[in-house]
């Protein structure tokens, strides 16, 4: 019998509690052994990360964590009133020229954590009332996640696991997380190869992302949100509207509605701003406009997407509770 987590959705039972711990240990062992010739993500670098060699993701034997905190900037169904227990991994397997977190994703700010320390971070987020554990940029550290999750589950972890990804994921890594992740949160960035090559440094991104999102949907289905407003299980897709229609919003929405499901839950986001190296590309060197965001949402509906995320402002009771809980 595990102790209910204070921030867990009411009546919630995490997917990983239905899996035998021995099965999670078996997957951990398989994933860690694979680090000897790493193909944990689609870059297929085949370097020996067990010997701490690094390649495209600059990450060796241990995962590096940039920050971990109760995040109130996530979607309402994740942040709730106690925040999403977000763990930002350092480095990334993409090279987005417009990355807003480039100090963590490219410069690699953060600390290497052993599986025990990473598990302790998860359990501390649980103890302090986070609604979920939200792994941000996990594509290159799936083996290290599995190592830490075994320790955290043994220690009583009982929160939903959110896998918050660029969608540049290897299918076999996603298969290792089948039955462990409760909520997949893939970001679908570009539909075409040319902008993917120029702006992400990954021409194969669109095909990889399509395959990854289909696999995520196969595992957990459309997003389920409980009566308390908190997400339980399913896929929540993010899509950042780019200037000049560069992202291919219409094609992405058509794919989500027709090839995945019309019930796919989508957050069409309008907060693009030129960061990092974006100003080197004239077409990226401006924010998106309110009209571009409105048009992207109209496009999503026209293409058949039925569930679009709408942000509600934090109410005064929630702000008071948040202040009491975290003194912020
Ligand atoms: S996880 Fe890192 S080392 Fe492994 S294939 Fe991907 S980029 Fe290369």
Short mmCIF file of C-alpha atoms and ligand atoms in Angstrom, two decimals:
data_model
loop_
_atom_site.label_atom_id
_atom_site.label_comp_id
_atom_site.label_asym_id
_atom_site.label_seq_id
_atom_site.Cartn_x
_atom_site.Cartn_y
_atom_site.Cartn_z
CA UNK A 1 0.00 0.00 0.00
CA UNK A 2 1.56 3.31 -1.02
CA UNK A 3 0.88 6.63 0.67
CA UNK A 4 -1.25 8.89 -1.58
CA UNK A 5 0.76 11.83 -2.91
CA UNK A 6 -0.64 15.18 -1.65
CA UNK A 7 -0.86 16.68 -5.16
CA UNK A 8 -1.96 13.57 -7.06
CA UNK A 9 -5.24 13.80 -8.99
CA UNK A 10 -8.09 12.36 -6.91
CA UNK A 11 -8.42 8.59 -7.24
CA UNK A 12 -5.43 8.53 -9.57
CA UNK A 13 -3.41 5.33 -10.03
CA UNK A 14 -0.21 5.84 -12.06
CA UNK A 15 0.27 3.56 -15.08
CA UNK A 16 3.62 2.34 -13.72
CA UNK A 17 1.96 0.95 -10.59
CA UNK A 18 0.22 -1.63 -12.79
CA UNK A 19 3.58 -2.81 -14.18
CA UNK A 20 5.67 -5.27 -12.19
CA UNK A 21 8.74 -3.54 -10.78
CA UNK A 22 10.80 -6.42 -12.19
CA UNK A 23 9.60 -5.44 -15.68
CA UNK A 24 10.69 -1.83 -15.12
CA UNK A 25 14.06 -3.12 -13.84
CA UNK A 26 14.38 -5.29 -16.97
CA UNK A 27 13.75 -2.28 -19.20
CA UNK A 28 16.23 -0.21 -17.18
CA UNK A 29 18.90 -2.88 -17.67
CA UNK A 30 18.19 -3.09 -21.41
CA UNK A 31 18.30 0.69 -21.81
CA UNK A 32 21.48 1.14 -19.77
CA UNK A 33 23.24 -1.67 -21.66
CA UNK A 34 22.35 0.16 -24.88
CA UNK A 35 24.37 3.18 -23.73
CA UNK A 36 27.51 1.21 -24.71
CA UNK A 37 26.72 2.12 -28.32
CA UNK A 38 24.13 4.83 -27.92
CA UNK A 39 21.07 4.87 -30.14
CA UNK A 40 18.77 6.23 -27.46
CA UNK A 41 17.52 8.90 -29.86
CA UNK A 42 17.30 9.22 -33.65
CA UNK A 43 20.84 10.67 -33.94
CA UNK A 44 22.21 7.09 -33.61
CA UNK A 45 25.65 8.31 -32.55
CA UNK A 46 26.79 4.86 -31.33
CA UNK A 47 29.26 6.29 -28.80
CA UNK A 48 30.02 4.51 -25.52
CA UNK A 49 28.19 6.58 -22.95
CA UNK A 50 28.89 3.93 -20.31
CA UNK A 51 32.51 5.11 -20.65
CA UNK A 52 31.24 8.71 -20.44
CA UNK A 53 31.82 9.40 -24.14
CA UNK A 54 29.58 12.12 -25.55
CA UNK A 55 28.27 13.06 -28.99
CA UNK A 56 25.40 15.16 -30.32
CA UNK A 57 23.60 15.52 -26.97
CA UNK A 58 26.80 16.20 -24.98
CA UNK A 59 25.48 13.89 -22.27
CA UNK A 60 27.57 10.98 -21.01
CA UNK A 61 26.83 8.38 -18.38
CA UNK A 62 24.71 10.57 -16.10
CA UNK A 63 21.77 12.83 -16.84
CA UNK A 64 22.35 16.51 -16.18
CA UNK A 65 19.54 18.55 -14.60
CA UNK A 66 19.23 22.29 -15.21
CA UNK A 67 16.46 22.95 -12.70
CA UNK A 68 13.55 21.34 -10.87
CA UNK A 69 10.61 23.26 -9.44
CA UNK A 70 6.83 23.66 -9.22
CA UNK A 71 6.02 25.14 -12.62
CA UNK A 72 2.96 27.37 -12.94
CA UNK A 73 3.49 28.18 -16.62
CA UNK A 74 2.29 24.82 -17.93
CA UNK A 75 -1.22 24.08 -19.21
CA UNK A 76 -3.99 24.35 -16.60
CA UNK A 77 -4.49 20.58 -16.53
CA UNK A 78 -0.83 20.14 -15.52
CA UNK A 79 -0.14 23.15 -13.29
CA UNK A 80 -3.44 22.89 -11.36
CA UNK A 81 -3.07 24.92 -8.16
CA UNK A 82 0.13 23.34 -6.78
CA UNK A 83 2.22 23.41 -9.94
CA UNK A 84 3.68 20.81 -12.25
CA UNK A 85 6.77 19.11 -10.78
CA UNK A 86 9.06 20.03 -13.62
CA UNK A 87 12.56 18.61 -14.10
CA UNK A 88 14.50 20.30 -16.93
CA UNK A 89 17.23 18.11 -18.40
CA UNK A 90 20.31 19.89 -19.71
CA UNK A 91 21.36 19.59 -23.34
CA UNK A 92 19.17 18.40 -26.20
CA UNK A 93 19.39 16.31 -29.35
CA UNK A 94 18.04 19.19 -31.50
CA UNK A 95 19.73 22.50 -32.28
CA UNK A 96 16.79 24.89 -32.54
CA UNK A 97 18.19 28.24 -33.62
CA UNK A 98 15.31 29.97 -31.80
CA UNK A 99 15.53 28.01 -28.53
CA UNK A 100 14.21 30.02 -25.58
CA UNK A 101 16.06 27.80 -23.08
CA UNK A 102 19.38 27.71 -24.92
CA UNK A 103 21.43 28.23 -21.74
CA UNK A 104 20.17 24.84 -20.54
CA UNK A 105 19.57 23.03 -23.85
CA UNK A 106 22.75 24.15 -25.66
CA UNK A 107 25.15 25.57 -23.06
CA UNK A 108 24.23 22.71 -20.72
CA UNK A 109 23.87 24.63 -17.47
CA UNK A 110 23.04 22.20 -14.68
CA UNK A 111 24.44 19.38 -12.58
CA UNK A 112 24.98 15.71 -13.24
CA UNK A 113 22.74 13.65 -10.97
CA UNK A 114 23.09 10.01 -9.99
CA UNK A 115 19.92 7.89 -10.28
CA UNK A 116 19.51 8.15 -6.50
CA UNK A 117 19.73 11.95 -6.53
CA UNK A 118 17.36 12.23 -9.48
CA UNK A 119 14.89 9.96 -7.67
CA UNK A 120 15.26 12.15 -4.57
CA UNK A 121 14.34 15.22 -6.68
CA UNK A 122 11.15 13.46 -7.86
CA UNK A 123 10.20 12.43 -4.33
CA UNK A 124 10.82 15.96 -3.02
CA UNK A 125 8.54 17.40 -5.71
CA UNK A 126 5.92 14.85 -4.66
CA UNK A 127 6.37 15.62 -0.94
CA UNK A 128 5.91 19.35 -1.58
CA UNK A 129 2.61 18.77 -3.40
CA UNK A 130 3.36 18.86 -7.13
CA UNK A 131 0.55 17.38 -9.24
CA UNK A 132 2.85 15.39 -11.52
CA UNK A 133 6.48 14.75 -12.45
CA UNK A 134 7.16 16.56 -15.71
CA UNK A 135 10.36 15.49 -17.53
CA UNK A 136 11.36 18.25 -19.94
CA UNK A 137 13.70 17.30 -22.84
CA UNK A 138 14.03 13.62 -21.90
CA UNK A 139 14.77 12.22 -25.41
CA UNK A 140 18.50 11.66 -24.74
CA UNK A 141 18.23 10.43 -21.15
CA UNK A 142 15.59 7.68 -21.28
CA UNK A 143 18.02 5.08 -19.83
CA UNK A 144 18.91 7.41 -16.95
CA UNK A 145 15.21 8.14 -16.38
CA UNK A 146 14.44 4.46 -16.08
CA UNK A 147 17.30 4.02 -13.59
CA UNK A 148 16.00 6.84 -11.44
CA UNK A 149 12.35 5.82 -11.76
CA UNK A 150 13.08 2.37 -10.33
CA UNK A 151 14.55 4.04 -7.23
CA UNK A 152 11.71 6.59 -7.02
CA UNK A 153 8.98 3.97 -7.39
CA UNK A 154 10.63 1.85 -4.70
CA UNK A 155 10.61 5.03 -2.58
CA UNK A 156 6.85 5.56 -3.02
CA UNK A 157 6.47 7.71 -6.14
CA UNK A 158 2.76 7.88 -6.97
CA UNK A 159 2.37 10.90 -9.28
CA UNK A 160 1.55 10.91 -13.00
CA UNK A 161 4.64 10.91 -15.21
CA UNK A 162 4.65 13.56 -17.96
CA UNK A 163 7.05 13.05 -20.88
CA UNK A 164 7.53 16.56 -22.30
CA UNK A 165 9.40 16.18 -25.58
CA UNK A 166 10.38 17.81 -28.88
CA UNK A 167 9.06 14.61 -30.56
CA UNK A 168 12.57 13.83 -31.83
CA UNK A 169 12.37 10.46 -30.09
CA UNK A 170 13.54 6.97 -31.01
CA UNK A 171 10.66 4.52 -31.19
CA UNK A 172 12.49 1.90 -29.14
CA UNK A 173 13.02 4.48 -26.37
CA UNK A 174 9.30 5.27 -26.40
CA UNK A 175 8.52 1.55 -26.29
CA UNK A 176 10.64 1.28 -23.15
CA UNK A 177 8.40 3.92 -21.57
CA UNK A 178 5.17 2.15 -22.58
CA UNK A 179 3.09 1.64 -19.44
CA UNK A 180 5.35 3.97 -17.44
CA UNK A 181 4.45 7.36 -18.91
CA UNK A 182 0.93 8.56 -18.11
CA UNK A 183 0.92 11.76 -20.16
CA UNK A 184 2.90 12.41 -23.32
CA UNK A 185 3.41 16.05 -24.21
CA UNK A 186 5.02 16.16 -27.67
CA UNK A 187 5.85 19.45 -29.32
CA UNK A 188 5.24 19.23 -33.08
CA UNK A 189 7.50 21.94 -34.53
CA UNK A 190 7.70 21.72 -38.34
CA UNK A 191 5.93 19.75 -41.03
CA UNK A 192 8.54 20.09 -43.80
CA UNK A 193 12.12 18.90 -44.07
CA UNK A 194 13.64 22.17 -45.31
CA UNK A 195 12.79 24.32 -42.26
CA UNK A 196 13.59 21.37 -39.97
CA UNK A 197 17.06 21.16 -41.47
CA UNK A 198 17.65 24.92 -41.30
CA UNK A 199 16.12 25.72 -37.93
CA UNK A 200 16.44 22.45 -35.94
CA UNK A 201 19.48 20.91 -37.69
CA UNK A 202 17.46 17.73 -38.22
CA UNK A 203 16.05 17.23 -41.74
CA UNK A 204 14.40 13.97 -40.66
CA UNK A 205 12.47 15.69 -37.86
CA UNK A 206 9.01 15.64 -39.53
CA UNK A 207 8.98 11.89 -40.21
CA UNK A 208 10.43 11.09 -36.78
CA UNK A 209 7.85 13.34 -35.10
CA UNK A 210 4.92 11.81 -36.99
CA UNK A 211 6.01 8.29 -36.03
CA UNK A 212 6.63 9.31 -32.42
CA UNK A 213 3.24 11.02 -31.98
CA UNK A 214 1.44 7.99 -33.45
CA UNK A 215 3.30 5.73 -31.01
CA UNK A 216 2.45 7.97 -28.06
CA UNK A 217 -1.22 7.93 -29.06
CA UNK A 218 -1.11 4.13 -29.38
CA UNK A 219 0.19 3.89 -25.83
CA UNK A 220 -2.04 6.32 -23.96
CA UNK A 221 -4.80 7.58 -26.29
CA UNK A 222 -6.43 11.03 -26.20
CA UNK A 223 -5.97 13.19 -23.11
CA UNK A 224 -8.24 12.43 -20.16
CA UNK A 225 -8.89 15.26 -17.72
CA UNK A 226 -10.60 14.53 -14.39
CA UNK A 227 -13.35 16.48 -12.61
CA UNK A 228 -10.65 18.32 -10.65
CA UNK A 229 -9.31 19.68 -13.95
CA UNK A 230 -6.07 17.67 -13.72
CA UNK A 231 -4.74 15.49 -16.54
CA UNK A 232 -4.73 11.74 -15.85
CA UNK A 233 -3.52 10.08 -19.00
CA UNK A 234 -3.15 10.67 -22.72
CA UNK A 235 -1.45 12.85 -25.31
CA UNK A 236 -1.28 16.64 -25.16
CA UNK A 237 0.32 18.09 -28.31
CA UNK A 238 1.97 21.50 -28.33
CA UNK A 239 2.50 23.51 -31.49
CA UNK A 240 4.36 26.81 -31.59
CA UNK A 241 3.10 29.13 -34.33
CA UNK A 242 6.07 30.47 -36.29
CA UNK A 243 6.32 33.75 -38.24
CA UNK A 244 5.48 33.60 -41.94
CA UNK A 245 3.65 30.28 -41.56
CA UNK A 246 6.99 28.44 -41.50
CA UNK A 247 5.81 25.66 -39.18
CA UNK A 248 3.27 24.15 -41.59
CA UNK A 249 0.45 24.52 -39.08
CA UNK A 250 -2.32 23.39 -41.44
CA UNK A 251 -0.55 20.14 -42.37
CA UNK A 252 0.31 19.37 -38.75
CA UNK A 253 -3.29 19.94 -37.64
CA UNK A 254 -4.63 17.81 -40.48
CA UNK A 255 -2.26 15.02 -39.46
CA UNK A 256 -3.29 15.25 -35.81
CA UNK A 257 -7.02 15.28 -36.59
CA UNK A 258 -7.03 12.64 -39.34
CA UNK A 259 -4.00 10.38 -38.79
CA UNK A 260 -3.98 10.47 -34.98
CA UNK A 261 -7.47 11.34 -33.70
CA UNK A 262 -9.93 14.25 -33.92
CA UNK A 263 -9.96 13.99 -30.10
CA UNK A 264 -6.25 14.91 -29.94
CA UNK A 265 -5.81 17.69 -27.38
CA UNK A 266 -3.73 20.52 -28.86
CA UNK A 267 -2.19 23.64 -27.39
CA UNK A 268 -1.57 26.08 -30.25
CA UNK A 269 0.96 28.50 -28.76
CA UNK A 270 1.66 32.08 -29.75
CA UNK A 271 4.67 32.95 -27.62
CA UNK A 272 7.33 32.72 -30.31
CA UNK A 273 9.97 35.43 -29.94
CA UNK A 274 13.39 35.67 -31.57
CA UNK A 275 15.89 34.18 -29.11
CA UNK A 276 19.33 32.56 -29.32
CA UNK A 277 20.43 32.67 -33.00
CA UNK A 278 17.04 33.48 -34.55
CA UNK A 279 18.11 36.98 -35.63
CA UNK A 280 20.54 35.38 -38.12
CA UNK A 281 17.43 34.40 -40.12
CA UNK A 282 15.51 37.49 -41.26
CA UNK A 283 12.22 35.57 -41.45
CA UNK A 284 12.53 34.50 -37.78
CA UNK A 285 13.55 37.88 -36.46
CA UNK A 286 10.16 39.01 -35.14
CA UNK A 287 7.48 37.81 -32.72
CA UNK A 288 4.37 36.14 -34.08
CA UNK A 289 1.35 38.42 -34.15
CA UNK A 290 -1.99 37.98 -32.37
CA UNK A 291 -3.61 37.61 -35.78
CA UNK A 292 -1.21 34.80 -36.73
CA UNK A 293 -2.17 32.98 -33.53
CA UNK A 294 -5.91 33.48 -34.15
CA UNK A 295 -5.53 32.26 -37.72
CA UNK A 296 -3.57 29.20 -36.55
CA UNK A 297 -6.41 28.29 -34.17
CA UNK A 298 -9.00 28.78 -36.90
CA UNK A 299 -6.86 26.56 -39.13
CA UNK A 300 -6.70 23.87 -36.45
CA UNK A 301 -10.51 23.82 -36.18
CA UNK A 302 -10.93 23.84 -39.97
CA UNK A 303 -8.62 20.83 -40.21
CA UNK A 304 -10.78 18.93 -37.70
CA UNK A 305 -9.05 19.43 -34.33
CA UNK A 306 -11.87 19.50 -31.77
CA UNK A 307 -9.97 20.04 -28.52
CA UNK A 308 -7.88 23.20 -28.28
CA UNK A 309 -6.27 24.23 -25.00
CA UNK A 310 -7.59 27.49 -23.53
CA UNK A 311 -5.69 29.03 -20.62
CA UNK A 312 -7.69 30.30 -17.62
CA UNK A 313 -6.14 32.96 -15.38
CA UNK A 314 -5.16 31.70 -11.92
CA UNK A 315 -8.05 32.62 -9.60
CA UNK A 316 -7.47 34.49 -6.31
CA UNK A 317 -8.09 31.34 -4.19
CA UNK A 318 -5.47 29.45 -6.17
CA UNK A 319 -2.99 32.30 -5.85
CA UNK A 320 -3.59 32.39 -2.06
CA UNK A 321 -3.14 28.61 -1.79
CA UNK A 322 0.00 28.78 -3.89
CA UNK A 323 1.34 31.54 -1.63
CA UNK A 324 0.60 29.53 1.51
CA UNK A 325 2.18 26.39 0.09
CA UNK A 326 5.31 27.81 -1.39
CA UNK A 327 5.73 31.31 0.01
CA UNK A 328 6.20 32.78 -3.48
S1 LIG B 1 21.09 10.16 -26.98
FE1 LIG B 1 22.86 11.49 -27.44
S2 LIG B 1 24.59 10.12 -27.85
FE2 LIG B 1 22.70 8.89 -27.93
S3 LIG B 1 22.11 8.83 -30.06
FE3 LIG B 1 21.04 10.58 -29.16
S4 LIG B 1 22.36 12.39 -29.42
FE4 LIG B 1 23.60 10.54 -29.80
#
